[in-house]
Amino acid sequence: MSTVTLSNIAKAYPNGYQAVHKLNLDIQDGEMVVLVGPSGCGKSTLLRMIAGLEEITSGELTIDGSIVNHLEPGERDIAMVFQNYALYPHMTIYNNMAYGLRNRKTPKAEIHRLVTEAAEMLELSELLERKPKELSGGQKQRVAMGRAIVREPKVFLFDEPLSNLDAKLRVQMRLQIKKLQRRLGTTSIYVTHDQVEAMTLADKLVVLNKGNVEQVGRPIEIYDRP
Ligand code: ADP
Ligand code: ADP
C-alpha cells in the first residue's frame, strides 16, 4: 500500500518566485498520475519536492500517512527516472543497477536476484557487462528504469523519461512503462509535455497552470475524443 497525499503544498524560490501555489492532490495505491501543463507551470518543481530534491516551502507531503517533508531523498523510499538517464559512465550496466543497493548494504545474493530479475523484465540480460556508452538511447533509458525497479520503492517518479528518444522508440517505451507499472503495481507520478504519452499512461491526469491545479480527471474526461 502506497498512497501519496499533497496537502497545501507550496513552493517559493529564494528569489521570491511562487512556482507552486497551495496544491492538493491525493494519489491512490498503484495509481499512475501524469502531470501535464505548459512549460514553466511547475511540473518539475513539484516532482523535485516529492523526491526531496527541492525544499517544500509550506504544506505537507505524506506517504502512507506519514509526513515525509523533512526526510532526505534517500530516506523517502522513492525512485526517480530522469530524462538524461543519469547513468555512471565508468560502471557496467550491472553495477549501475546494483549501485544504490550496495550503498544500502543489501546482501550480495539479494542484489544479484534483483538485478537479474529487472534485467530480464527490461530485456537487458545480454547487456549487463557493457558500459553505458555502448548502449543505444532506448537501452540506456531501460537501464535507468532498471535502477529504479531494483530498489523496490513505494513510489516511482518519472521526469520526462522519453523526451530524448526518437518517435518510434518513444511509442515502444511508453507501452513498456505502462506494462511494467501495471505488473509491479507501484504508485507512480509521471511528468510529460507529450499529450499522447499522458493519454496513454495516466490513470489520473493533473493539468497544472501557473503553479495551480487547473483540472484533475481521467484522460477521457479532460481531452476531447476525436
Ligand atoms: P515546468 O517543469 O513545468 O517547466 P518548473 O517547475 O521547472 O516548470 O518551473 C516553474 C517556474 O519556477 C518557472 O517559472 C521557473 O522559471 C521557476 N523556477 C524554476 N526553478 C527556479 C529557481 N531555482 N529559482 C527561481 N525560479 C525558478
Ligand atoms: P565486487 O568487486 O564487490 O565483487 P562486482 O561488480 O565485481 O563487485 O560484482 C558484484 C557481484 O555481482 C559479484 O558476485 C559478481 O559475480 C556479480 N555480477 C557482476 N556482474 C554480473 C553480471 N553481469 N551478471 C551476473 N552477476 C554479476
Coordinates of C-alpha atoms and ligand atoms in Angstrom, one line a residue:
M1 CA 0.0 0.0 0.0
S2 CA 1.4 3.3 -1.0
T3 CA -0.7 6.4 -1.1
V4 CA 0.8 9.9 -1.6
T5 CA -1.0 13.0 -0.4
L6 CA -0.1 16.6 -1.1
S7 CA -1.8 19.0 1.3
N8 CA -1.5 22.7 0.6
I9 CA 2.0 22.1 -0.9
A10 CA 3.6 25.4 -2.0
K11 CA 7.0 26.4 -3.3
A12 CA 8.5 29.9 -3.3
Y13 CA 12.0 30.0 -4.6
P14 CA 14.6 32.1 -2.8
N15 CA 14.2 34.9 -5.3
G16 CA 10.5 35.1 -4.1
Y17 CA 9.0 33.4 -7.2
Q18 CA 6.0 31.4 -6.3
A19 CA 6.3 28.3 -8.6
V20 CA 3.7 26.2 -6.9
H21 CA 0.6 27.6 -5.0
K22 CA -1.2 25.7 -2.3
L23 CA -1.7 22.5 -4.1
N24 CA -3.8 19.5 -3.0
L25 CA -3.6 16.1 -4.6
D26 CA -4.5 12.5 -3.5
I27 CA -2.7 9.7 -5.2
Q28 CA -4.1 6.2 -4.6
D29 CA -2.2 3.0 -4.2
G30 CA -0.9 1.7 -7.5
E31 CA -2.2 4.7 -9.4
M32 CA -0.3 6.3 -12.2
V33 CA -0.8 10.1 -12.1
V34 CA 0.5 12.1 -15.0
L35 CA 1.3 15.8 -14.6
V36 CA 1.0 17.9 -17.7
G37 CA 0.9 21.6 -18.5
P38 CA 2.8 24.3 -20.3
S39 CA 6.5 24.9 -19.8
G40 CA 7.1 26.7 -16.5
C41 CA 3.8 25.7 -14.9
G42 CA 5.7 23.9 -12.0
K43 CA 5.8 20.3 -13.0
S44 CA 9.4 19.6 -12.3
T45 CA 9.3 21.8 -9.2
L46 CA 6.5 19.6 -7.8
L47 CA 8.2 16.4 -8.8
R48 CA 11.5 17.5 -7.2
M49 CA 9.7 18.5 -4.0
I50 CA 8.2 15.0 -3.8
A51 CA 11.6 13.4 -4.5
G52 CA 13.2 15.6 -1.7
L53 CA 15.5 17.3 -4.2
E54 CA 13.8 20.7 -3.6
E55 CA 12.6 22.0 -0.2
I56 CA 8.9 22.3 0.3
T57 CA 8.1 25.8 1.4
S58 CA 4.8 25.0 3.1
G59 CA 2.2 22.3 3.3
E60 CA 2.5 18.6 4.0
L61 CA 3.7 15.7 1.9
T62 CA 2.6 12.3 3.2
I63 CA 3.4 8.8 2.0
D64 CA 1.2 6.1 3.5
G65 CA 0.0 8.6 6.1
S66 CA 3.5 9.7 7.3
I67 CA 4.7 13.2 6.8
V68 CA 8.0 13.0 4.8
N69 CA 8.7 16.7 4.3
H70 CA 11.9 16.6 6.3
L71 CA 13.3 13.2 5.1
E72 CA 16.3 13.2 2.8
P73 CA 15.7 11.9 -0.7
G74 CA 17.4 8.5 0.2
E75 CA 15.0 8.1 3.1
R76 CA 11.8 8.6 1.2
D77 CA 11.5 5.1 -0.4
I78 CA 11.1 6.8 -3.8
A79 CA 12.9 6.1 -7.0
M80 CA 13.2 8.7 -9.8
V81 CA 13.8 8.1 -13.5
F82 CA 15.4 11.1 -15.2
Q83 CA 15.2 12.4 -18.7
N84 CA 19.0 12.3 -19.2
Y85 CA 19.3 8.8 -17.7
A86 CA 22.0 9.9 -15.2
L87 CA 23.9 6.6 -15.5
Y88 CA 27.5 6.3 -14.2
P89 CA 29.7 6.2 -17.4
H90 CA 32.6 4.2 -15.9
M91 CA 30.4 1.4 -14.4
T92 CA 29.0 -1.6 -16.2
I93 CA 25.2 -1.8 -16.6
Y94 CA 25.1 -4.5 -13.9
N95 CA 26.9 -2.1 -11.5
N96 CA 24.8 0.8 -12.5
M97 CA 21.7 -1.1 -11.4
A98 CA 23.4 -2.5 -8.3
Y99 CA 25.0 0.7 -7.1
G100 CA 22.1 2.0 -5.0
L101 CA 21.5 -1.4 -3.4
R102 CA 25.2 -1.7 -2.4
N103 CA 25.0 1.7 -0.8
R104 CA 22.1 0.4 1.3
K105 CA 24.2 -2.7 2.3
T106 CA 21.8 -5.1 0.6
P107 CA 23.2 -8.6 0.7
K108 CA 25.1 -9.6 -2.5
A109 CA 22.8 -12.5 -3.3
E110 CA 19.8 -10.3 -3.0
I111 CA 21.4 -7.7 -5.2
H112 CA 22.1 -10.4 -7.8
R113 CA 18.5 -11.6 -7.7
L114 CA 17.0 -8.1 -8.0
V115 CA 19.3 -7.0 -10.8
T116 CA 18.9 -10.2 -12.9
E117 CA 15.1 -10.1 -12.5
A118 CA 14.9 -6.4 -13.5
A119 CA 17.3 -7.1 -16.4
E120 CA 15.0 -9.9 -17.6
M121 CA 11.9 -7.7 -17.4
L122 CA 13.6 -5.0 -19.4
E123 CA 15.3 -7.2 -21.9
L124 CA 18.8 -6.1 -20.7
S125 CA 20.2 -9.5 -19.7
E126 CA 22.6 -9.6 -22.6
L127 CA 23.9 -6.1 -21.9
L128 CA 25.0 -6.3 -18.3
E129 CA 28.7 -6.3 -18.9
R130 CA 28.6 -3.3 -21.2
K131 CA 29.2 0.4 -20.3
P132 CA 26.6 3.0 -20.9
K133 CA 28.4 4.4 -23.9
E134 CA 28.0 1.1 -25.7
L135 CA 24.2 1.3 -25.5
S136 CA 21.5 3.0 -27.6
G137 CA 19.3 5.7 -26.1
G138 CA 16.4 3.3 -25.6
Q139 CA 18.6 0.8 -23.9
K140 CA 20.1 3.4 -21.6
Q141 CA 16.6 4.5 -20.7
R142 CA 15.7 0.9 -19.8
V143 CA 18.8 0.8 -17.5
A144 CA 17.6 3.9 -15.8
M145 CA 14.3 2.2 -15.2
G146 CA 16.0 -0.9 -14.0
R147 CA 17.9 1.0 -11.5
A148 CA 14.6 2.4 -10.1
I149 CA 12.9 -1.0 -10.2
V150 CA 15.6 -2.9 -8.2
R151 CA 15.1 -0.6 -5.3
E152 CA 11.5 -1.8 -4.9
P153 CA 10.4 1.7 -3.9
K154 CA 7.0 2.7 -2.7
V155 CA 6.8 5.4 -5.4
F156 CA 8.2 5.9 -8.9
L157 CA 8.8 9.4 -10.2
F158 CA 9.3 9.9 -13.9
D159 CA 10.7 13.2 -15.2
E160 CA 10.0 13.3 -18.9
P161 CA 11.8 10.0 -19.3
L162 CA 11.2 9.6 -23.0
S163 CA 11.8 13.0 -24.4
N164 CA 15.4 12.2 -25.6
L165 CA 14.2 9.2 -27.7
D166 CA 13.1 9.3 -31.3
A167 CA 9.3 9.0 -32.0
K168 CA 9.3 5.2 -32.7
L169 CA 11.2 4.3 -29.5
R170 CA 9.0 6.7 -27.5
V171 CA 6.0 4.6 -28.5
Q172 CA 7.7 1.3 -27.6
M173 CA 9.0 2.6 -24.3
R174 CA 5.6 4.1 -23.5
L175 CA 4.0 0.7 -23.8
Q176 CA 6.7 -0.9 -21.8
I177 CA 6.5 1.6 -19.0
K178 CA 2.7 1.0 -18.9
K179 CA 3.1 -2.7 -18.8
L180 CA 5.8 -2.6 -16.1
Q181 CA 3.8 -0.2 -13.9
R182 CA 0.7 -2.5 -14.1
R183 CA 2.8 -5.5 -13.4
L184 CA 4.6 -4.0 -10.4
G185 CA 1.6 -2.0 -9.2
T186 CA 3.9 0.8 -8.0
T187 CA 2.3 4.1 -7.3
S188 CA 3.7 6.5 -9.9
I189 CA 3.9 10.2 -10.8
Y190 CA 4.9 10.9 -14.3
V191 CA 5.8 14.3 -15.8
T192 CA 5.5 14.9 -19.6
H193 CA 4.6 17.6 -22.1
D194 CA 3.5 15.0 -24.6
Q195 CA -0.2 14.7 -24.8
V196 CA -0.3 11.2 -26.3
E197 CA 2.0 9.9 -23.6
A198 CA -0.2 11.5 -21.0
M199 CA -3.4 10.0 -22.5
T200 CA -1.9 6.5 -22.8
L201 CA -0.2 6.3 -19.4
A202 CA -2.5 8.2 -17.0
D203 CA -5.0 6.7 -14.6
K204 CA -5.4 10.2 -13.5
L205 CA -4.3 13.3 -15.3
V206 CA -3.4 16.5 -13.5
V207 CA -3.2 19.7 -15.6
L208 CA -1.1 22.4 -14.0
N209 CA -1.2 26.0 -14.9
K210 CA 1.0 28.7 -13.2
G211 CA 1.6 26.6 -10.2
N212 CA -2.1 25.7 -9.7
V213 CA -4.1 22.5 -10.5
E214 CA -6.4 23.5 -13.4
Q215 CA -8.0 20.1 -13.9
V216 CA -7.9 16.6 -12.5
G217 CA -9.6 13.6 -14.0
R218 CA -9.3 10.5 -16.2
P219 CA -7.8 11.3 -19.6
I220 CA -11.1 11.0 -21.5
E221 CA -12.7 13.4 -19.1
I222 CA -10.0 16.0 -19.9
Y223 CA -9.1 15.6 -23.6
D224 CA -11.9 15.6 -26.1
R225 CA -12.1 12.4 -28.1
P226 CA -11.5 12.9 -31.8
Ligands
ADP1 P1 8.0 23.0 -15.6 O1 8.7 21.8 -15.2 O2 6.5 22.9 -15.7 O3 8.5 23.5 -17.0 P2 9.4 24.3 -13.5 O4 8.9 23.6 -12.3 O5 10.7 23.9 -14.0 O6 8.3 24.2 -14.6 O7 9.4 25.9 -13.2 C1 8.3 26.5 -12.6 C2 8.6 28.0 -12.5 O8 9.6 28.2 -11.5 C3 9.2 28.6 -13.8 O9 8.6 29.9 -13.9 C4 10.6 28.7 -13.5 O10 11.2 29.7 -14.2 C5 10.7 28.9 -12.0 N1 11.9 28.4 -11.4 C6 12.4 27.1 -11.5 N2 13.5 26.9 -10.8 C7 13.7 28.1 -10.2 C8 14.7 28.6 -9.3 N3 15.7 27.8 -8.9 N4 14.6 29.9 -8.9 C9 13.6 30.7 -9.3 N5 12.7 30.3 -10.1 C10 12.7 29.0 -10.6
ADP2 P1 32.7 -6.9 -6.2 O1 34.0 -6.4 -6.8 O2 32.3 -6.2 -5.0 O3 32.6 -8.4 -6.2 P2 31.4 -6.8 -8.7 O4 30.9 -5.6 -9.5 O5 32.5 -7.5 -9.3 O6 31.6 -6.3 -7.3 O7 30.1 -7.8 -8.7 C1 29.4 -7.9 -7.5 C2 28.6 -9.3 -7.7 O8 27.8 -9.2 -8.8 C3 29.6 -10.4 -7.9 O9 29.1 -11.5 -7.1 C4 29.5 -10.6 -9.4 O10 29.7 -12.0 -9.7 C5 28.1 -10.3 -9.7 N1 28.0 -9.8 -11.0 C6 28.6 -8.7 -11.6 N2 28.3 -8.6 -12.9 C7 27.4 -9.6 -13.1 C8 26.6 -10.0 -14.3 N3 26.6 -9.3 -15.4 N4 25.7 -11.0 -14.2 C9 25.6 -11.6 -13.0 N5 26.3 -11.3 -11.9 C10 27.2 -10.3 -11.9

